[in-house]
GROMACS .gro file of C-alpha atoms in nm:
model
  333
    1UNK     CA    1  13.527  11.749   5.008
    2UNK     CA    2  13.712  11.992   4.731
    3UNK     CA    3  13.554  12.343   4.844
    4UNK     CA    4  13.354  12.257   5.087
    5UNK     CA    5  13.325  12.560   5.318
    6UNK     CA    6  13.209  12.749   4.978
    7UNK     CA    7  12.941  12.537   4.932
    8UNK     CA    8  12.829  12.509   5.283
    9UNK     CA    9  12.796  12.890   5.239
   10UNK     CA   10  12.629  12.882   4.895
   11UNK     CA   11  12.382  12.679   5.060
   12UNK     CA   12  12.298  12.887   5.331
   13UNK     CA   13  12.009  13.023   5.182
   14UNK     CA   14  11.746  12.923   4.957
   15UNK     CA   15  11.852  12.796   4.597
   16UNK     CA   16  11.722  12.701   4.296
   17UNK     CA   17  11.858  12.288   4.234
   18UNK     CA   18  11.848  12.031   3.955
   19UNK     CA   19  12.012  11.719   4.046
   20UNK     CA   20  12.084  11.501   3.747
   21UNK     CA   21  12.190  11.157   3.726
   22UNK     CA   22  12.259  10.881   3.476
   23UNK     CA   23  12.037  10.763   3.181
   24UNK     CA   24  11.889  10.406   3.317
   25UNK     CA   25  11.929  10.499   3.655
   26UNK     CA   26  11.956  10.239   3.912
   27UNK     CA   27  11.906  10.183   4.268
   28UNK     CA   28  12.218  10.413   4.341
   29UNK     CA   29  12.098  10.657   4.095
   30UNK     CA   30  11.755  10.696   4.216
   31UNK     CA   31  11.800  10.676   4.608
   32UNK     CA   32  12.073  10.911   4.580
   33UNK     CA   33  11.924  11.124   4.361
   34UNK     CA   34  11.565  11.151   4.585
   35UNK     CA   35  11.749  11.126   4.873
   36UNK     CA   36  11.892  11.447   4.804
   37UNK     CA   37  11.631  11.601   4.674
   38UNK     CA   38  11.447  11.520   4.988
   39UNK     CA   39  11.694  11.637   5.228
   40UNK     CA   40  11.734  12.007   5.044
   41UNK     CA   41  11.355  12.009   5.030
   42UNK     CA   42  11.353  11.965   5.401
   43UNK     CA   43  11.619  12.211   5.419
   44UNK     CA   44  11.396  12.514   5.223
   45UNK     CA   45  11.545  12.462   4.866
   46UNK     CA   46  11.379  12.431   4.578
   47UNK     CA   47  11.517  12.107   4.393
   48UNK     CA   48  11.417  11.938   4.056
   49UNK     CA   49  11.534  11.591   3.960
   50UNK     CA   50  11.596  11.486   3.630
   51UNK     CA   51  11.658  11.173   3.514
   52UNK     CA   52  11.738  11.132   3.127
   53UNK     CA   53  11.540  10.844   3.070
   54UNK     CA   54  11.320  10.573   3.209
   55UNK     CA   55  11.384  10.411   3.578
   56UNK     CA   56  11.241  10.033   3.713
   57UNK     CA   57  10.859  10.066   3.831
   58UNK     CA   58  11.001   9.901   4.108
   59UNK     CA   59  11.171  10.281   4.235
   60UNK     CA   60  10.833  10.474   4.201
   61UNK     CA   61  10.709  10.467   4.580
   62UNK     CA   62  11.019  10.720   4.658
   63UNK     CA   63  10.937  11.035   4.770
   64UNK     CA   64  11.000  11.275   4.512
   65UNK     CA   65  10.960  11.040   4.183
   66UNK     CA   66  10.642  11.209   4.079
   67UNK     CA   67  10.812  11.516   4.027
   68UNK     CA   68  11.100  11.451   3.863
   69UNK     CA   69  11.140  11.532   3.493
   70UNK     CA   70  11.254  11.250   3.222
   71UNK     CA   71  11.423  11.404   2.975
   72UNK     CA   72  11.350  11.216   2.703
   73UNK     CA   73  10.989  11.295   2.747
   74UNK     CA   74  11.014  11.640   2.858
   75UNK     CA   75  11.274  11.800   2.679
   76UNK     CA   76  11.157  12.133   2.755
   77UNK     CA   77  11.039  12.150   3.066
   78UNK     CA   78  11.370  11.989   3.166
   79UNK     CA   79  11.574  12.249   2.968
   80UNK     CA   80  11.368  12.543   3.142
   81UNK     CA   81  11.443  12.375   3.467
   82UNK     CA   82  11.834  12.353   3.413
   83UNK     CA   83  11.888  12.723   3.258
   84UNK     CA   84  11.718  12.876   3.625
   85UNK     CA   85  11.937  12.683   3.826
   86UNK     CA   86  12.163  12.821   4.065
   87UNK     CA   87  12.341  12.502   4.145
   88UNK     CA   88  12.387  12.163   3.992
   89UNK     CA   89  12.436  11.834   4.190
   90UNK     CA   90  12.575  11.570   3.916
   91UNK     CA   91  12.513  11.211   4.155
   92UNK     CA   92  12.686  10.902   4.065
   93UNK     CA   93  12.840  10.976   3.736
   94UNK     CA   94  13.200  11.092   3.665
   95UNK     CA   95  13.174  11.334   3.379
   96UNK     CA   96  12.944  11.540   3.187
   97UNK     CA   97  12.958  11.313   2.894
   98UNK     CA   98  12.815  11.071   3.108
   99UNK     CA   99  12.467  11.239   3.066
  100UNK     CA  100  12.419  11.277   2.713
  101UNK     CA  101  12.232  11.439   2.538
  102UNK     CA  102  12.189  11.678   2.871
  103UNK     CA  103  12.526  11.784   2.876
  104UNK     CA  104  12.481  11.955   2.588
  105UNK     CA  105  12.259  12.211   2.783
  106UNK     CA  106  12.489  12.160   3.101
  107UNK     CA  107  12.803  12.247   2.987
  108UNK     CA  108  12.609  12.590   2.827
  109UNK     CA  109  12.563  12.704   3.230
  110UNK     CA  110  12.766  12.895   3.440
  111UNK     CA  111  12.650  12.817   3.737
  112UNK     CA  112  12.878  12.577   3.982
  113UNK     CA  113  12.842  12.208   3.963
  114UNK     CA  114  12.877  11.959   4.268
  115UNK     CA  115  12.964  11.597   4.188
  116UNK     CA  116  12.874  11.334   4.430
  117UNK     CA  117  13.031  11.006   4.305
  118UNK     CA  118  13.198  10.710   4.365
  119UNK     CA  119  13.300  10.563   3.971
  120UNK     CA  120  13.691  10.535   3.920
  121UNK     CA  121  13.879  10.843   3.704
  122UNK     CA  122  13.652  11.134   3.727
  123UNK     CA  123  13.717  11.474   3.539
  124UNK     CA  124  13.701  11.690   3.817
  125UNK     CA  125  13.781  12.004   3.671
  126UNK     CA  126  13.433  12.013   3.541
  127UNK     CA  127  13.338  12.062   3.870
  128UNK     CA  128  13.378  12.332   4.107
  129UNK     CA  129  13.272  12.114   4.381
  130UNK     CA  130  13.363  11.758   4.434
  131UNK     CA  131  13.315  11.529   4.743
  132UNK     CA  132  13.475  11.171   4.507
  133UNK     CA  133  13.575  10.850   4.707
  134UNK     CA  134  13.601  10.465   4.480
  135UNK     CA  135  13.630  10.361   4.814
  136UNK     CA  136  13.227  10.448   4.908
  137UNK     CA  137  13.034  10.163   4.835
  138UNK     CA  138  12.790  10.347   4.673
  139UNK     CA  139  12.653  10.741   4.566
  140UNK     CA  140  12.426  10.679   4.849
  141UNK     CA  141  12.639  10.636   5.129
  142UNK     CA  142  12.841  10.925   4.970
  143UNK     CA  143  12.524  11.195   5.014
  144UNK     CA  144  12.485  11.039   5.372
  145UNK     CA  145  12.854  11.194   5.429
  146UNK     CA  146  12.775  11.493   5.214
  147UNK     CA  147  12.468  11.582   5.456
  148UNK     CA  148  12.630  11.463   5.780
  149UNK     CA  149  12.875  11.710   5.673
  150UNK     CA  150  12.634  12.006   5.671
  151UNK     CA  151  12.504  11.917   5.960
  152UNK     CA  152  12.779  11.959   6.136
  153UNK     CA  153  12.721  11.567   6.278
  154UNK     CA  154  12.514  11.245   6.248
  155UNK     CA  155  12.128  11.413   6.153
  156UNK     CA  156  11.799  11.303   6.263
  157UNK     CA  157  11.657  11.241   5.934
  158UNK     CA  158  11.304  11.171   5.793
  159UNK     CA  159  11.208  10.811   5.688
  160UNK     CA  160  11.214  10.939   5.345
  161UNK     CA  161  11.548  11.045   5.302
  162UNK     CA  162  11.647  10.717   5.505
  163UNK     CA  163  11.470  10.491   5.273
  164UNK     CA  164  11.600  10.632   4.944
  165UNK     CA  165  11.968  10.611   5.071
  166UNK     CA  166  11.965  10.262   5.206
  167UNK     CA  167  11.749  10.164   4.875
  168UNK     CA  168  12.093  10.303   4.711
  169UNK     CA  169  12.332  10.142   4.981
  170UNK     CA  170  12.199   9.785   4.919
  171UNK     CA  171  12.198   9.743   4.586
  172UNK     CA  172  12.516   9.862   4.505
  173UNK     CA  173  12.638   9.612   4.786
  174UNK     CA  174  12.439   9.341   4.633
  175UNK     CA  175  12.254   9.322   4.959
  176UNK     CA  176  12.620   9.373   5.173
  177UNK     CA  177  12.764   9.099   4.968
  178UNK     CA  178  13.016   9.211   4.706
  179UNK     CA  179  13.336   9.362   4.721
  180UNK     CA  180  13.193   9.732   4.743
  181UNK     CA  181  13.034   9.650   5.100
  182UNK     CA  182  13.269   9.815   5.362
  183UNK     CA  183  13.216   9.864   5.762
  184UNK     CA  184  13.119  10.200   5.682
  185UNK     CA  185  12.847  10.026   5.467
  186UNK     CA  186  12.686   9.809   5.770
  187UNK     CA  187  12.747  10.167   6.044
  188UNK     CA  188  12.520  10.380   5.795
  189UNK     CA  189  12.266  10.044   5.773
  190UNK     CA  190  12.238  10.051   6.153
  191UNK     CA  191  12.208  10.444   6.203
  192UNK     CA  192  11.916  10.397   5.900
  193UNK     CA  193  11.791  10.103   6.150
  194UNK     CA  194  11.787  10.369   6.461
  195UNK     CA  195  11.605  10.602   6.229
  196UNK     CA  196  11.321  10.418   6.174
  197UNK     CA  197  11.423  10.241   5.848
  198UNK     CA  198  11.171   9.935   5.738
  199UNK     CA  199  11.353   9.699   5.631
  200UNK     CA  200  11.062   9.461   5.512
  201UNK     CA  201  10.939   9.768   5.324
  202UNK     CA  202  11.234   9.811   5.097
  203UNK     CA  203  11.225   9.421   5.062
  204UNK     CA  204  10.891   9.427   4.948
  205UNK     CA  205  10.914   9.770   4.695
  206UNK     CA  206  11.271   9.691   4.560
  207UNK     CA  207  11.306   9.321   4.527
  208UNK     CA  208  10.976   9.141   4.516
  209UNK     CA  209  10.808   9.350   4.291
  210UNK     CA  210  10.862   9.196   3.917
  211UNK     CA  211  10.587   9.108   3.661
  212UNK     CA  212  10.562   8.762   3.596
  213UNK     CA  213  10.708   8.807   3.207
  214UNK     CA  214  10.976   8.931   3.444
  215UNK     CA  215  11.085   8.603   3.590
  216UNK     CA  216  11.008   8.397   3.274
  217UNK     CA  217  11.251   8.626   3.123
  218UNK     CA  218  11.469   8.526   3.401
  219UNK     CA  219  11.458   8.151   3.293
  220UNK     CA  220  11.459   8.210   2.910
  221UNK     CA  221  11.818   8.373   2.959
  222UNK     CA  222  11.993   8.194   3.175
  223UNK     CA  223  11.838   7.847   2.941
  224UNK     CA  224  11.833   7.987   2.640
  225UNK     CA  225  12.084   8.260   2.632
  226UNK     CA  226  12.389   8.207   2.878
  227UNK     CA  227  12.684   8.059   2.662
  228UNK     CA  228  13.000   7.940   2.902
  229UNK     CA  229  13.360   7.933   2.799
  230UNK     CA  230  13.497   7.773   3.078
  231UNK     CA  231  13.844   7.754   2.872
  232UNK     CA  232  13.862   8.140   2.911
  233UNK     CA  233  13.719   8.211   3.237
  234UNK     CA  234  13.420   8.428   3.097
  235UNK     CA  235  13.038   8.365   2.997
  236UNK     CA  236  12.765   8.598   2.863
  237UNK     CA  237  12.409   8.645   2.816
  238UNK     CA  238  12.267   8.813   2.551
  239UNK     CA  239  11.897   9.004   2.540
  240UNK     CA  240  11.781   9.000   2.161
  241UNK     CA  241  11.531   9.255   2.030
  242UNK     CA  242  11.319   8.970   2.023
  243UNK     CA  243  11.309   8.887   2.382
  244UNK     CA  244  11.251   9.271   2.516
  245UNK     CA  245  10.887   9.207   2.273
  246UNK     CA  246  10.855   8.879   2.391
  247UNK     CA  247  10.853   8.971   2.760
  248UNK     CA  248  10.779   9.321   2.713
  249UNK     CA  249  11.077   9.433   2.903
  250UNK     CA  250  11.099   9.746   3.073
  251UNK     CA  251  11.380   9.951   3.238
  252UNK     CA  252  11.548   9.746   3.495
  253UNK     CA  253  11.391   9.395   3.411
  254UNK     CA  254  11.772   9.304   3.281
  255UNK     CA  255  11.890   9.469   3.641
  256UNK     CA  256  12.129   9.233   3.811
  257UNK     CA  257  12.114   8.941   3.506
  258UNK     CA  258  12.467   8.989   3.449
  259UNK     CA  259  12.572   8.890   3.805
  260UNK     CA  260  12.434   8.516   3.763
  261UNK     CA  261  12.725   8.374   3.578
  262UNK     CA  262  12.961   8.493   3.826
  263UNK     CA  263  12.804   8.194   4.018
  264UNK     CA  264  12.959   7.924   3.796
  265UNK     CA  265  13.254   7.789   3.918
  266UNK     CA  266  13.565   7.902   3.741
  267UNK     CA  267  13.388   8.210   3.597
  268UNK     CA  268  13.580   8.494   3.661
  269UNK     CA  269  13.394   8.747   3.400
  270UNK     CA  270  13.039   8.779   3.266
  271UNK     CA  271  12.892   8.974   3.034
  272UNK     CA  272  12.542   9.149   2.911
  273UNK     CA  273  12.472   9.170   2.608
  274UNK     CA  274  12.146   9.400   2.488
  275UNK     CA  275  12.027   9.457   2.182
  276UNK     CA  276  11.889   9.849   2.193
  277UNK     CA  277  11.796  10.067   1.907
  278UNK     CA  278  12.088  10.056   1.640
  279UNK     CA  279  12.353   9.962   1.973
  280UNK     CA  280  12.448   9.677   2.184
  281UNK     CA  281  12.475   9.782   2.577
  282UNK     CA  282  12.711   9.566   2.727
  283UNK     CA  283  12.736   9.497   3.133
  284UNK     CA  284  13.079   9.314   3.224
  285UNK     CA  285  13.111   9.185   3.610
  286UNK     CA  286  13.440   9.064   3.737
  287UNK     CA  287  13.620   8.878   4.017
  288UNK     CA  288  13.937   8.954   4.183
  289UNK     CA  289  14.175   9.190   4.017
  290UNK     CA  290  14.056   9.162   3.668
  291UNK     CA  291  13.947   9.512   3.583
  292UNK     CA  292  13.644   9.523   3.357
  293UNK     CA  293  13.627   9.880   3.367
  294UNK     CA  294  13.982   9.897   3.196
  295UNK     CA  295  13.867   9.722   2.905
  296UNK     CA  296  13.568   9.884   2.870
  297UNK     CA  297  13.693  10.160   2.889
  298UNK     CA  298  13.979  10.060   2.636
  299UNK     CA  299  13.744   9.882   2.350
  300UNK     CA  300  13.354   9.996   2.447
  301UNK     CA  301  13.372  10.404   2.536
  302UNK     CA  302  13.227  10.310   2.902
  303UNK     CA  303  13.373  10.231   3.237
  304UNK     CA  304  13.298  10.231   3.582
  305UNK     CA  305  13.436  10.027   3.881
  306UNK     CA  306  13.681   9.759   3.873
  307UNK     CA  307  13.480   9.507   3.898
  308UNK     CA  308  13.164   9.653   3.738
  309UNK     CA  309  13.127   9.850   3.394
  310UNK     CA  310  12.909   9.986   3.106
  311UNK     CA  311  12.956   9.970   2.748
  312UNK     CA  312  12.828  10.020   2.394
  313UNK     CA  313  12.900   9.878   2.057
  314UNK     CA  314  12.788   9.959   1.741
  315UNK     CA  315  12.844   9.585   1.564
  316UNK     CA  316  12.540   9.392   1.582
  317UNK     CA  317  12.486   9.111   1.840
  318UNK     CA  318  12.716   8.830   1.711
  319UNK     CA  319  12.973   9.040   1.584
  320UNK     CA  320  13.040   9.199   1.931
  321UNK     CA  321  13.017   8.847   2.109
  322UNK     CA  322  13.334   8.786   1.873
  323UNK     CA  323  13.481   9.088   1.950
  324UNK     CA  324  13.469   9.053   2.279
  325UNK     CA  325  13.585   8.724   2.278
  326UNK     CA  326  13.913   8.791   2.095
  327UNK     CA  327  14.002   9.100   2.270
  328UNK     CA  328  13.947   8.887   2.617
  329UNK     CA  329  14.200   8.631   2.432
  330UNK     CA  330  14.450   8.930   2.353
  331UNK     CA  331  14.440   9.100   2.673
  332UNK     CA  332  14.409   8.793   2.917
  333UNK     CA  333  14.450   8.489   2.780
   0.00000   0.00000   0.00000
């Protein structure tokens, strides 16, 4: 970890943290982000979360949720919060940009920053501390190192912190199934398992906790709104304005949509498509070495992982279907 010893010693005393992660946060985002904030709560700290917008229902029963600050909602309190920090922790995104519109009040600070992060070409230099690794399956198992590192070895830690990290841990792994999931990935699963982690509880809170709308959803898109084309190796689904009224969607109903085409045979790409505001947020999921976070980062102003990234356009629905489709032509047909 860049600096390490320095921040050991920052942290050697009580300090005033906000941890921040990524708008829409997601299983990585939230477990890392509470499991954090759980472990420098146990540790005498005084941390804040705040998350820019929204998270899934689904991630309330964490320890911690109730207390942290959305952004969107309030602005101030979550400004006031930020400008009496001693330290930052910026969890599983890869540069300040990443968080807007907080970083406009972030990059005002000079206090240090610590990323924990796992996403392919960060800017480190905005950070004076940095423990970075694409090879960590997730943000999750990355704070597990972070805090066996203070610790000096493996910790005995609460079922709170344990539950938020593996809640992190498995969905970035797709449940220990996609190309993210390491050996590292199962060894932190079974020290979690000696330290009292439930696995039918996380089951239960994470995964089989939808509204019904939910899985209707679910079978309007992939019937009504998958389109194949097998002749170029790539399908998408697209989410109209329409369908979040329909089905009343909520932050993470879409969550793990885009994965489903992937299961076609001879599909090597898929793509989300979701109509939001005056924007289209795109998801793109790949196979082998085709790197969907190079084009994204290329046409869309997002980025990720190799085989997982974020976008936006500013076309409207059809027009960035098309686009997408000829730049796939131009770059890999």
């Amino acid at each position: 970890m860049k600096n390490f010893d320095q921040l050991k010693n920052l942290l050697s005393s009580p300090k005033k943290i906000v941890i921040v992660t990524h708008p829409r946060p997601d299983g990585d985002a939230m477990g890392s982000s509470l499991g954090l904030y759980n472990y420098l709560r146990s540790k005498g700290h005084f941390p804040t979360v705040i998350l820019p917008t929204e998270y899934p229902d689904y991630f309330r029963w964490m320890r911690g949720t109730r207390k942290a600050i959305l952004y969107n909602r309030r602005k101030e309190d979550a400004d006031a919060e930020i400008n009496q920090a001693d330290l930052v922790f910026c969890l599983d995104f890869n540069a300040l940009k990443r968080v807007d519109p907080i970083h406009n009040v972030l990059e005002k600070l000079d206090v240090p920053f610590v990323l924990i992060d796992h996403h392919l070409e960060p800017e480190l230099d905005e950070f004076q501390f940095a423990l970075h690794s694409i090879k960590s399956s997730s943000t999750c198992e990355l704070v597990a190192d972070f805090i066996e590192l203070m610790e000096g070895e493996w910790p005995n830690l609460n079922k709170d912190i344990v539950h938020c990290l593996y809640t992190g841990l498995v969905t970035d792994t797709g449940n220990f199934q996609n190309g993210a999931t390491t050996t590292r990935s199962f060894e932190l699963a079974a020290k979690f398992m000696k330290l009292g982690l439930d696995l039918e509880f996380i089951r239960e809170n994470v995964f089989n906790t939808y509204k019904e709308k939910r899985i209707r959803f679910l079978g309007n898109a992939l019937l009504n709104r998958l389109v194949v084309v097998q002749q170029l190796k790539i399908a998408y689904i697209s989410v109209t304005k329409e369908d979040v009224r329909t089905y009343d969607l909520n932050a993470g109903d879409t969550e793990g949509l885009v994965n489903y085409p992937l299961t076609i045979k001879g599909i090597k790409v898929a793509v989300l498509l979701k109509e939001h505001g005056d924007i289209i947020k795109l998801s793109f999921r790949s196979k082998d070495d085709i790197s969907v976070n190079d084009f994204a980062r290329k046409y869309f102003q997002g980025g990720g992982h190799k085989n997982a990234a974020g976008g936006k356009s500013s076309k409207s629905l059809s027009a960035t279907i098309i686009e997408i489709t000829n730049l796939w032509k131009k770059e890999f047909a």
